[in-house]
mmCIF file of C-alpha atoms in Angstrom:
data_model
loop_
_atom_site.group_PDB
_atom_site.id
_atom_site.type_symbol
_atom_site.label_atom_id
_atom_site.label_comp_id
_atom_site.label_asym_id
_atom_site.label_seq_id
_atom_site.Cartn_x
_atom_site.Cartn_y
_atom_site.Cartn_z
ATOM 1 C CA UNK A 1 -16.225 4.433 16.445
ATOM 2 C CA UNK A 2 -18.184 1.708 17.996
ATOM 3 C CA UNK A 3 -17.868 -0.999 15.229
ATOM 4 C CA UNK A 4 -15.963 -3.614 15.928
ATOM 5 C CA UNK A 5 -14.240 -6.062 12.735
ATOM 6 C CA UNK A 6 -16.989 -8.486 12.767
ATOM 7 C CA UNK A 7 -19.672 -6.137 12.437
ATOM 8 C CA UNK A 8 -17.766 -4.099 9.565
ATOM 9 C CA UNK A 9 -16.688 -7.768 7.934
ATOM 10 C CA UNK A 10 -20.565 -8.637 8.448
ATOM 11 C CA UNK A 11 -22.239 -7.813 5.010
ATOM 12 C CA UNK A 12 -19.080 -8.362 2.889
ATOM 13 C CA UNK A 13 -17.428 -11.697 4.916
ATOM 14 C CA UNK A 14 -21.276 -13.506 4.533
ATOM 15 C CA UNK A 15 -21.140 -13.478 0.637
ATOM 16 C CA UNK A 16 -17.238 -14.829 0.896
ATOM 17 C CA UNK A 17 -18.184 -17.933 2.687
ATOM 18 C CA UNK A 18 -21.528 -18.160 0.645
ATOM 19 C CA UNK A 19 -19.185 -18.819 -2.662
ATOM 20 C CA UNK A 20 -16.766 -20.581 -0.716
ATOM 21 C CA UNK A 21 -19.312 -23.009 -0.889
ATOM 22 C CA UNK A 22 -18.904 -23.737 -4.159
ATOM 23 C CA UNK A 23 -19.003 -22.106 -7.744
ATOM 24 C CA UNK A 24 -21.821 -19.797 -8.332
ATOM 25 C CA UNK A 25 -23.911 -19.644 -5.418
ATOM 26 C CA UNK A 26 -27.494 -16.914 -5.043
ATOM 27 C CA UNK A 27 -26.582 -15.890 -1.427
ATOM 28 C CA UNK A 28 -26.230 -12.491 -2.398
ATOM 29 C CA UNK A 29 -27.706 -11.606 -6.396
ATOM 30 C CA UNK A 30 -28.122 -8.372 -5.874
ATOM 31 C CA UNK A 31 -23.935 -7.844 -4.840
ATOM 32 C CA UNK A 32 -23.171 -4.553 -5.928
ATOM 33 C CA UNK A 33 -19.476 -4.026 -4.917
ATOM 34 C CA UNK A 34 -19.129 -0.568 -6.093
ATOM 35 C CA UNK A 35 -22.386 0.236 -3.758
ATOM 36 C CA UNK A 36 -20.836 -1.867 -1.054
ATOM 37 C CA UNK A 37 -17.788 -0.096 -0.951
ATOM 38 C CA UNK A 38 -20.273 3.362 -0.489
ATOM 39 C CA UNK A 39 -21.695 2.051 2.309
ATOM 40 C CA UNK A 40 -18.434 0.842 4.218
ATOM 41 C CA UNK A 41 -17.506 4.356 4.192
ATOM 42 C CA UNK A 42 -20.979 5.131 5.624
ATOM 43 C CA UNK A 43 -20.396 2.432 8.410
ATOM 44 C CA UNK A 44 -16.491 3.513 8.845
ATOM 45 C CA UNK A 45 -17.065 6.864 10.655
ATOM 46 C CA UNK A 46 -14.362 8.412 7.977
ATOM 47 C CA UNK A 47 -13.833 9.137 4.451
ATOM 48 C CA UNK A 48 -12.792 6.107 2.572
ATOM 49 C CA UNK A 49 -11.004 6.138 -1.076
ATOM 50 C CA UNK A 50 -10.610 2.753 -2.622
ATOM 51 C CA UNK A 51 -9.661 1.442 -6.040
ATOM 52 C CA UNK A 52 -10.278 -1.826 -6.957
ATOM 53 C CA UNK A 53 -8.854 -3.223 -10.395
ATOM 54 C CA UNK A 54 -8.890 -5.993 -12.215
ATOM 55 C CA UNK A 55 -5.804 -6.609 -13.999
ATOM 56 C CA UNK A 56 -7.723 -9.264 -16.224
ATOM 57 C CA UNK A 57 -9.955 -6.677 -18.092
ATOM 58 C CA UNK A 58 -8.839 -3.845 -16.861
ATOM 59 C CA UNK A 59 -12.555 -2.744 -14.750
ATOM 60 C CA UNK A 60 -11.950 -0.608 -12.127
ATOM 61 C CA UNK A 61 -14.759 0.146 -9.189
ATOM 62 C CA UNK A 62 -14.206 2.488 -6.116
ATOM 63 C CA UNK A 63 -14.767 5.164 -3.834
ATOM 64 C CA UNK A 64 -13.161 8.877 -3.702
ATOM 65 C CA UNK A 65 -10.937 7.227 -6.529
ATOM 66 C CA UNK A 66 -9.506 10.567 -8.038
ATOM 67 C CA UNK A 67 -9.176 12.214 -4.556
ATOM 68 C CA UNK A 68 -5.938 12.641 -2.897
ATOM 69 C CA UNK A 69 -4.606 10.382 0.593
ATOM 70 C CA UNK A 70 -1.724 10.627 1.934
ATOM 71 C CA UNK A 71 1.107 7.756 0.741
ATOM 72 C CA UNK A 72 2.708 7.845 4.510
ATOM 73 C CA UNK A 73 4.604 4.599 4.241
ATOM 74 C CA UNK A 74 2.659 2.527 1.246
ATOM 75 C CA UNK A 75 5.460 4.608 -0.943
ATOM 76 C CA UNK A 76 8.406 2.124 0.133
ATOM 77 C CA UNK A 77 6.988 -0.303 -2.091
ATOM 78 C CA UNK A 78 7.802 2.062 -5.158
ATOM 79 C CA UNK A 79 10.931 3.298 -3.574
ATOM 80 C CA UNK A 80 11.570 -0.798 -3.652
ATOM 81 C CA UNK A 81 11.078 -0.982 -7.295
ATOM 82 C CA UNK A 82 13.012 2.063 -8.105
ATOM 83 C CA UNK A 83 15.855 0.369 -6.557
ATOM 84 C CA UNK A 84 15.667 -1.846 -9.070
ATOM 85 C CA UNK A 85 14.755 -0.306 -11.970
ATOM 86 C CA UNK A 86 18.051 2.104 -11.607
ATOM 87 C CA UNK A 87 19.837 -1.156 -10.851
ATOM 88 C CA UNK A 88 18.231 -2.820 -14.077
ATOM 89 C CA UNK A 89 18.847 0.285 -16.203
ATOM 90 C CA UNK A 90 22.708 0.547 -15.963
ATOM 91 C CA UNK A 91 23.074 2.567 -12.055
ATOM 92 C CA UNK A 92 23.474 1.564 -8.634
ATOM 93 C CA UNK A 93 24.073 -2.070 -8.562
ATOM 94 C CA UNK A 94 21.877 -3.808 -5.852
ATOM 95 C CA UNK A 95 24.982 -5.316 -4.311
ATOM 96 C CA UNK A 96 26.252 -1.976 -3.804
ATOM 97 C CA UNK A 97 26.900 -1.171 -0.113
ATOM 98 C CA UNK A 98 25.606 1.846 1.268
ATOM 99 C CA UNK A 99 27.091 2.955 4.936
ATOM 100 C CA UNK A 100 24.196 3.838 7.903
ATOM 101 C CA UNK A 101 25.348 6.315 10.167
ATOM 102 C CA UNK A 102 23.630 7.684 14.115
ATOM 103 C CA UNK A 103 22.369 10.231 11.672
ATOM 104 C CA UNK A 104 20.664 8.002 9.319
ATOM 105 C CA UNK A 105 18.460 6.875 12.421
ATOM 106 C CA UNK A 106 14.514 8.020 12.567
ATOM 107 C CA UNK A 107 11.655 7.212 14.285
ATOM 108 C CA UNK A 108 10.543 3.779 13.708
ATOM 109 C CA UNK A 109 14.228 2.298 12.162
ATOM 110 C CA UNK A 110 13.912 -1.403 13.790
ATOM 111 C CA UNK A 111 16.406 -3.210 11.855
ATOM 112 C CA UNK A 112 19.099 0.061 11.059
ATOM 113 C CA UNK A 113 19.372 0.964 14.208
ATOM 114 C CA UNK A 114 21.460 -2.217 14.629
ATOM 115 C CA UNK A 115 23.505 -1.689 11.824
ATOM 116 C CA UNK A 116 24.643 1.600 12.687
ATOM 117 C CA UNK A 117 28.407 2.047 11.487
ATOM 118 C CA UNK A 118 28.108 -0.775 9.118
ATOM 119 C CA UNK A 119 27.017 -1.003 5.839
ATOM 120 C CA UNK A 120 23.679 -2.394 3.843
ATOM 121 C CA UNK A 121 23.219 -3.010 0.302
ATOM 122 C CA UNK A 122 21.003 -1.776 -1.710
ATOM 123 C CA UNK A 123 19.187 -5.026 -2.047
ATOM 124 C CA UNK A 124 19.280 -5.239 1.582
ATOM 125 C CA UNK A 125 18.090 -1.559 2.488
ATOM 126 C CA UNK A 126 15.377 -1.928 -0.597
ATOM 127 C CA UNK A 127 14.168 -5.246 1.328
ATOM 128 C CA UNK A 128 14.290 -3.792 4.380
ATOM 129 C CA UNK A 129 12.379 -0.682 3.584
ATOM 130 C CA UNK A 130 9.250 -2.723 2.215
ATOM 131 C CA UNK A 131 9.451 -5.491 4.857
ATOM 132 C CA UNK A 132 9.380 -3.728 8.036
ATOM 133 C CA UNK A 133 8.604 -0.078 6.527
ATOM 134 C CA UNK A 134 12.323 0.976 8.032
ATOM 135 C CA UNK A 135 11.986 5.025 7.574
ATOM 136 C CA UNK A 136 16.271 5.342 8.030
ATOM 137 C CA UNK A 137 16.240 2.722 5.466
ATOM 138 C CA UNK A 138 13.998 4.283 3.162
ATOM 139 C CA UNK A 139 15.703 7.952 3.587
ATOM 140 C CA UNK A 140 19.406 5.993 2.917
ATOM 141 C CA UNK A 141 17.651 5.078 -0.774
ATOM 142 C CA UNK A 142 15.740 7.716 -1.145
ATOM 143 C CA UNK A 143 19.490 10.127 -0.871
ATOM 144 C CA UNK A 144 21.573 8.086 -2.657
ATOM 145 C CA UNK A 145 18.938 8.390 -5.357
ATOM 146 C CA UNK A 146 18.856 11.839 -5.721
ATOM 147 C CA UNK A 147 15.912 12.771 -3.276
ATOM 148 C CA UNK A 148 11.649 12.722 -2.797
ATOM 149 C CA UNK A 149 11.893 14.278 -6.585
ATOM 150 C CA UNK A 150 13.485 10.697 -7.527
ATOM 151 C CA UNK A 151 10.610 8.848 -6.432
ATOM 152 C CA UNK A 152 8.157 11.144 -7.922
ATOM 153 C CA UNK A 153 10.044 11.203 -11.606
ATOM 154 C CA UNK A 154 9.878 7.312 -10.998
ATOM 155 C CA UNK A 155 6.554 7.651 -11.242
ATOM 156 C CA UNK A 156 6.359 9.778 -14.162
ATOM 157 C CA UNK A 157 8.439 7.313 -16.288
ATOM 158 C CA UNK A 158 6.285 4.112 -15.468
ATOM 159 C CA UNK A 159 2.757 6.674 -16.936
ATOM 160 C CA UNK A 160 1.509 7.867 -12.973
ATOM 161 C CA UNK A 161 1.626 11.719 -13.810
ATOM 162 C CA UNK A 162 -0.395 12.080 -9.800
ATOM 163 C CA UNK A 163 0.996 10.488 -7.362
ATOM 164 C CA UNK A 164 4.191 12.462 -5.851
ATOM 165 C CA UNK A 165 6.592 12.305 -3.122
ATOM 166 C CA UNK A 166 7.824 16.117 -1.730
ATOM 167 C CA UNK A 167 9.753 15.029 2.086
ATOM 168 C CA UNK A 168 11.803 12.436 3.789
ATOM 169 C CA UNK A 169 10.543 10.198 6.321
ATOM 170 C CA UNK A 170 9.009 11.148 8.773
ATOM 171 C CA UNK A 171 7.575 14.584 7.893
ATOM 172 C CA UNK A 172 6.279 13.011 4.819
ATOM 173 C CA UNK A 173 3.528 11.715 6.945
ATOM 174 C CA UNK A 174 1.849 14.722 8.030
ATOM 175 C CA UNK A 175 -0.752 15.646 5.396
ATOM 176 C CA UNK A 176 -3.531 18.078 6.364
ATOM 177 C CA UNK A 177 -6.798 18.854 4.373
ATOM 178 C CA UNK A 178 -5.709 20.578 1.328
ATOM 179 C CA UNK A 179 -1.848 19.398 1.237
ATOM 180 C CA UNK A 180 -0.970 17.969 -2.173
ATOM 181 C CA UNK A 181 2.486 16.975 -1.110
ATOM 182 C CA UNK A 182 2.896 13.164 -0.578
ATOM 183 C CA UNK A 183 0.096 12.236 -2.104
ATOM 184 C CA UNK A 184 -1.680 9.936 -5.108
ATOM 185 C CA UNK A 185 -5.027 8.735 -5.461
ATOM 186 C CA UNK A 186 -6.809 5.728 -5.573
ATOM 187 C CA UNK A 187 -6.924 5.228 -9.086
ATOM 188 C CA UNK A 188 -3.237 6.120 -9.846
ATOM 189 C CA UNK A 189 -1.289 4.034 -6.830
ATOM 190 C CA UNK A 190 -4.014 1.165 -8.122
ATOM 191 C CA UNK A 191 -2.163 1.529 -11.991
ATOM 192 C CA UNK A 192 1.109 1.932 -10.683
ATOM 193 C CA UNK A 193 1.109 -1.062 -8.590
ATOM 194 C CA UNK A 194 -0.081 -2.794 -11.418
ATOM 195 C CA UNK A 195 2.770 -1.929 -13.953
ATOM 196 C CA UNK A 196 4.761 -2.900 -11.256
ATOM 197 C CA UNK A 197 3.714 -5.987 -10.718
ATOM 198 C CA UNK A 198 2.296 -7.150 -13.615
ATOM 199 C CA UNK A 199 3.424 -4.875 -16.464
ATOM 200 C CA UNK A 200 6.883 -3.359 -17.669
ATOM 201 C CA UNK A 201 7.949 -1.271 -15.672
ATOM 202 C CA UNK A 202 10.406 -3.947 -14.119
ATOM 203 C CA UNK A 203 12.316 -7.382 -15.299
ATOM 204 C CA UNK A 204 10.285 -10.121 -14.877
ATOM 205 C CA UNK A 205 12.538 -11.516 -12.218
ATOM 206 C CA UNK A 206 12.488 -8.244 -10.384
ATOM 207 C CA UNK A 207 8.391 -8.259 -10.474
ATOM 208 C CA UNK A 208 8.496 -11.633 -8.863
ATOM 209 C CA UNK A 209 11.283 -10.371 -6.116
ATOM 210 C CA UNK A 210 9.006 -7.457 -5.362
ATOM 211 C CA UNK A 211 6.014 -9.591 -5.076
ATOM 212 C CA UNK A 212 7.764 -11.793 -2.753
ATOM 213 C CA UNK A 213 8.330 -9.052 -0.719
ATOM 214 C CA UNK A 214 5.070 -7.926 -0.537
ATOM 215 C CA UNK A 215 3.989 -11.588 0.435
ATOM 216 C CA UNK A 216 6.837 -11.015 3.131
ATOM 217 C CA UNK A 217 5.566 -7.991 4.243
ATOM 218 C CA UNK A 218 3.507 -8.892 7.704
ATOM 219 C CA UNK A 219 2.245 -5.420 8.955
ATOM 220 C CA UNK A 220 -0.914 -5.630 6.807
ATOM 221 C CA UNK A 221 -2.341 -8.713 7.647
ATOM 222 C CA UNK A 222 -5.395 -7.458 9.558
ATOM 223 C CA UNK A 223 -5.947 -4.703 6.582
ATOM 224 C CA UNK A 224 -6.641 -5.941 3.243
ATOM 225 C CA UNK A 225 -5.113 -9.160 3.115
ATOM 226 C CA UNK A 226 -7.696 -9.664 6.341
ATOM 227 C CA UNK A 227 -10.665 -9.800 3.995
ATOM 228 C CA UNK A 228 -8.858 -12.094 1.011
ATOM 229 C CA UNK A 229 -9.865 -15.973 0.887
ATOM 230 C CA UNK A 230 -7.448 -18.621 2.436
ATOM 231 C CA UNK A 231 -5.870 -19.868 -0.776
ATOM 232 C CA UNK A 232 -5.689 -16.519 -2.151
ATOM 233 C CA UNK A 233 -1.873 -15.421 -2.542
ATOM 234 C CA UNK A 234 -1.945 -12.063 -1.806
ATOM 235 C CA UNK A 235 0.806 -9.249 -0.674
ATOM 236 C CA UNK A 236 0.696 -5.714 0.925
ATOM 237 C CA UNK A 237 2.233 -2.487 1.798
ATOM 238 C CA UNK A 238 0.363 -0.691 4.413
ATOM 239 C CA UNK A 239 0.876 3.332 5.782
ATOM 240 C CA UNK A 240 -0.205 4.638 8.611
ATOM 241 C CA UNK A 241 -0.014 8.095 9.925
ATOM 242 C CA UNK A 242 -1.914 10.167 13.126
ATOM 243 C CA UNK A 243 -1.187 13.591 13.818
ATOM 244 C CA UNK A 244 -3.059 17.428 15.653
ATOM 245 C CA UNK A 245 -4.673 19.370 12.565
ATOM 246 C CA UNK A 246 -4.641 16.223 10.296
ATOM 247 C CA UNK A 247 -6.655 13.445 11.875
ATOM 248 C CA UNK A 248 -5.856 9.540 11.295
ATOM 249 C CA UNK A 249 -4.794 7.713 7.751
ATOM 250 C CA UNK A 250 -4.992 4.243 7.573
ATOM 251 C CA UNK A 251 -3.258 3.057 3.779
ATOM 252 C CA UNK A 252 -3.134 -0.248 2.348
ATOM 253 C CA UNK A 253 -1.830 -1.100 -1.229
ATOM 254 C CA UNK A 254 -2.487 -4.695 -2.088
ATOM 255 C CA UNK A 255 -2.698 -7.564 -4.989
ATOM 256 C CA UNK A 256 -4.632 -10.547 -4.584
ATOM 257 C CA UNK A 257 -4.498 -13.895 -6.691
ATOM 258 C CA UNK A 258 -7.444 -16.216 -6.631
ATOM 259 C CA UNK A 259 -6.346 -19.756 -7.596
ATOM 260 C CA UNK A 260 -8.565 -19.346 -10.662
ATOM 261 C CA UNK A 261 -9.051 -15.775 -12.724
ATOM 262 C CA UNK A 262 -7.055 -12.775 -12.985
ATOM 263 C CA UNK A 263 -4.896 -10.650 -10.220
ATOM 264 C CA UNK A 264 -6.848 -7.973 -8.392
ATOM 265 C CA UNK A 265 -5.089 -4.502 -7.022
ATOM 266 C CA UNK A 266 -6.603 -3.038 -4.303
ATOM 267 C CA UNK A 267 -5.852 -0.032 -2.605
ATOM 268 C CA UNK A 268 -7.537 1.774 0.462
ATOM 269 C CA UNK A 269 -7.059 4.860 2.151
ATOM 270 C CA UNK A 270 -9.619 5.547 5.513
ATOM 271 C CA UNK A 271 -9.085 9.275 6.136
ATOM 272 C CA UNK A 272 -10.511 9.918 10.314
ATOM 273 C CA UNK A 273 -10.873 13.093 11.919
ATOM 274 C CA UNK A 274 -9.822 12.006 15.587
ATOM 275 C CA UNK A 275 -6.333 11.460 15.906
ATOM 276 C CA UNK A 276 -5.593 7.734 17.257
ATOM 277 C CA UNK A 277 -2.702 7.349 19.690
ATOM 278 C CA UNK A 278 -1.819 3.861 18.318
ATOM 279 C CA UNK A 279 -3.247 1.397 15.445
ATOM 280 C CA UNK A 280 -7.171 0.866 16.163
ATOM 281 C CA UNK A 281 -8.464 -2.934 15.092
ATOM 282 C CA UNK A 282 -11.831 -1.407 13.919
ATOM 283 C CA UNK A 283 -10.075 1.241 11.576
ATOM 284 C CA UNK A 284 -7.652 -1.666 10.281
ATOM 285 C CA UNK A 285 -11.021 -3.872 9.847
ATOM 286 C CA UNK A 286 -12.200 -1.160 7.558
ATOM 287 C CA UNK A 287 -9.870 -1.990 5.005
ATOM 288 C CA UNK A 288 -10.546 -5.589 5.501
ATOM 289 C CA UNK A 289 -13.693 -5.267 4.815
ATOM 290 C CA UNK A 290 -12.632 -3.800 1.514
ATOM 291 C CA UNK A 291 -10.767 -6.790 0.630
ATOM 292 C CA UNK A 292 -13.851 -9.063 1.168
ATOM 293 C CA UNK A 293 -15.926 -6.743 -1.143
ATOM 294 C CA UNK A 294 -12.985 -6.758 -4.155
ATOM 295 C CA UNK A 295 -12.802 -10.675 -3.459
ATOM 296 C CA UNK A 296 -16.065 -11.218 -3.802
ATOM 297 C CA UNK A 297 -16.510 -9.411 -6.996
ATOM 298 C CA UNK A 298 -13.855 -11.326 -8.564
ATOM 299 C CA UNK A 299 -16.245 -14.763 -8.114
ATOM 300 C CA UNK A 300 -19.279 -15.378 -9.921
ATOM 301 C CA UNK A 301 -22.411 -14.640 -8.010
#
């Protein structure tokens, strides 16, 4: 890929600061967003599945939005909520401690790894698992709660019959052509965070904690949330994933608030062949971009 973030921002970062100009502006009549988002994937060298809803009147535009992506990470921010809803529904309390053993410890465990042969409460592992995507974390909650099959019945009770959850952290990230396991869609993960957030699938008190986590979370900031207005609240959970016979994922699962108008979900998953050694700016620009096209089809043009 040659494209750097400002040329992939180019078409979709021009109308933003057109209408940050003021109200309804004619920079760009013609906007089609659902086109737009066509022709990223065109200019991102990969295939691209997006899902962009608006939880106002429920319109939903895309790309790929029924095919499945990998989760890799972006599923901590359900295994988050899950925490609570047991906690909510009469079972684990979220002040209940949970030890974290030299076993526990993965790949990528920044904050457990210093608590080995202590403890961590629920809250605390739930927190920690959206926040800085810790995979020991997430595989503490994920056993105490009876397993992938936990998350994936989760799922099932909020109305997502598609998106599933099959292995532990880390083997859940390597999903080859064809593999179903670990996966959703666009569509689905863009209704589930929804209910999450802004349905009833949680206590109103536990949306706003989980939304305050997403706000929180920091490793998306050059994905999504890259391509949202300043003034914009918006919050993430990103995935990532590169492995030999599956290529590169890049995952973002996002809301957006515009100070005037209702939420926006967006969710993006940029499927490469070549397998990246480490995070690649242009491929996290990709989903940027996407967050300047759902932005800008939220204002008037």
């Amino acid at each position: 890929m040659t494209l750097d973030r400002r040329t992939i921002l180019a078409g979709s970062s021009a109308i933003i600061a057109a209408s940050a100009l003021g109200g309804c502006v004619n920079a760009a009549p013609s906007f089609n967003a659902a086109a737009r988002v066509r022709s990223l994937e065109g200019e991102s060298g990969g295939a691209l599945g997006a899902a962009v809803l608006n939880t106002g009147n429920g319109e939903i535009f895309g790309n790929r939005m029924d095919e499945r992506f990998a989760h890799c990470s972006s599923f901590k921010l359900s295994l988050a909520a899950l925490a609570m809803q047991r906690a909510a529904n009469g079972g684990d309390a979220l002040d209940k401690a949970l030890p974290v053993t030299a076993g526990d410890i993965t790949s990528y465990s920044p904050v457990t790894k210093e608590r080995v042969g202590q403890t961590m409460t629920i809250a605390d592992l739930a927190k920690t698992t959206l926040t800085k995507s810790d995979n020991a974390a997430a595989n503490i909650l994920l056993r105490q709660f009876g397993g992938p099959e936990a998350m994936t019945a989760f799922w099932r009770s909020i109305g997502d019959d598609v998106s599933r959850l099959d292995r532990f952290e880390t083997n859940l990230n390597f999903v080859p052509p064809g593999e179903v396991r670990d996966t959703t869609t666009p569509r689905a993960m863009a209704k589930t965070v929804q209910a999450l957030l802004y349905g009833y699938a949680l206590p109103g008190k536990m949306r706003q904690t989980l939304r305050e986590w997403m706000i929180l979370t920091d490793t998306g900031m050059n994905r999504i949330r890259g391509g949202i207005p300043d003034g914009w609240a918006a919050g993430d959970k990103t995935g990532t994933g590169f492995a030999e016979g599956m290529g590169s994922i890049y995952v973002d699962i996002a809301f957006a608030e515009p100070p005037v108008g209702a939420p926006l979900i967006v969710t993006g998953y940029l499927r490469l062949e070549e397998v990246h050694s480490r995070v690649e700016a242009n491929s996290a620009a990709v989903l940027a971009a996407l967050g300047a096209i759902a932005a800008t089809s939220a204002r008037p043009i």
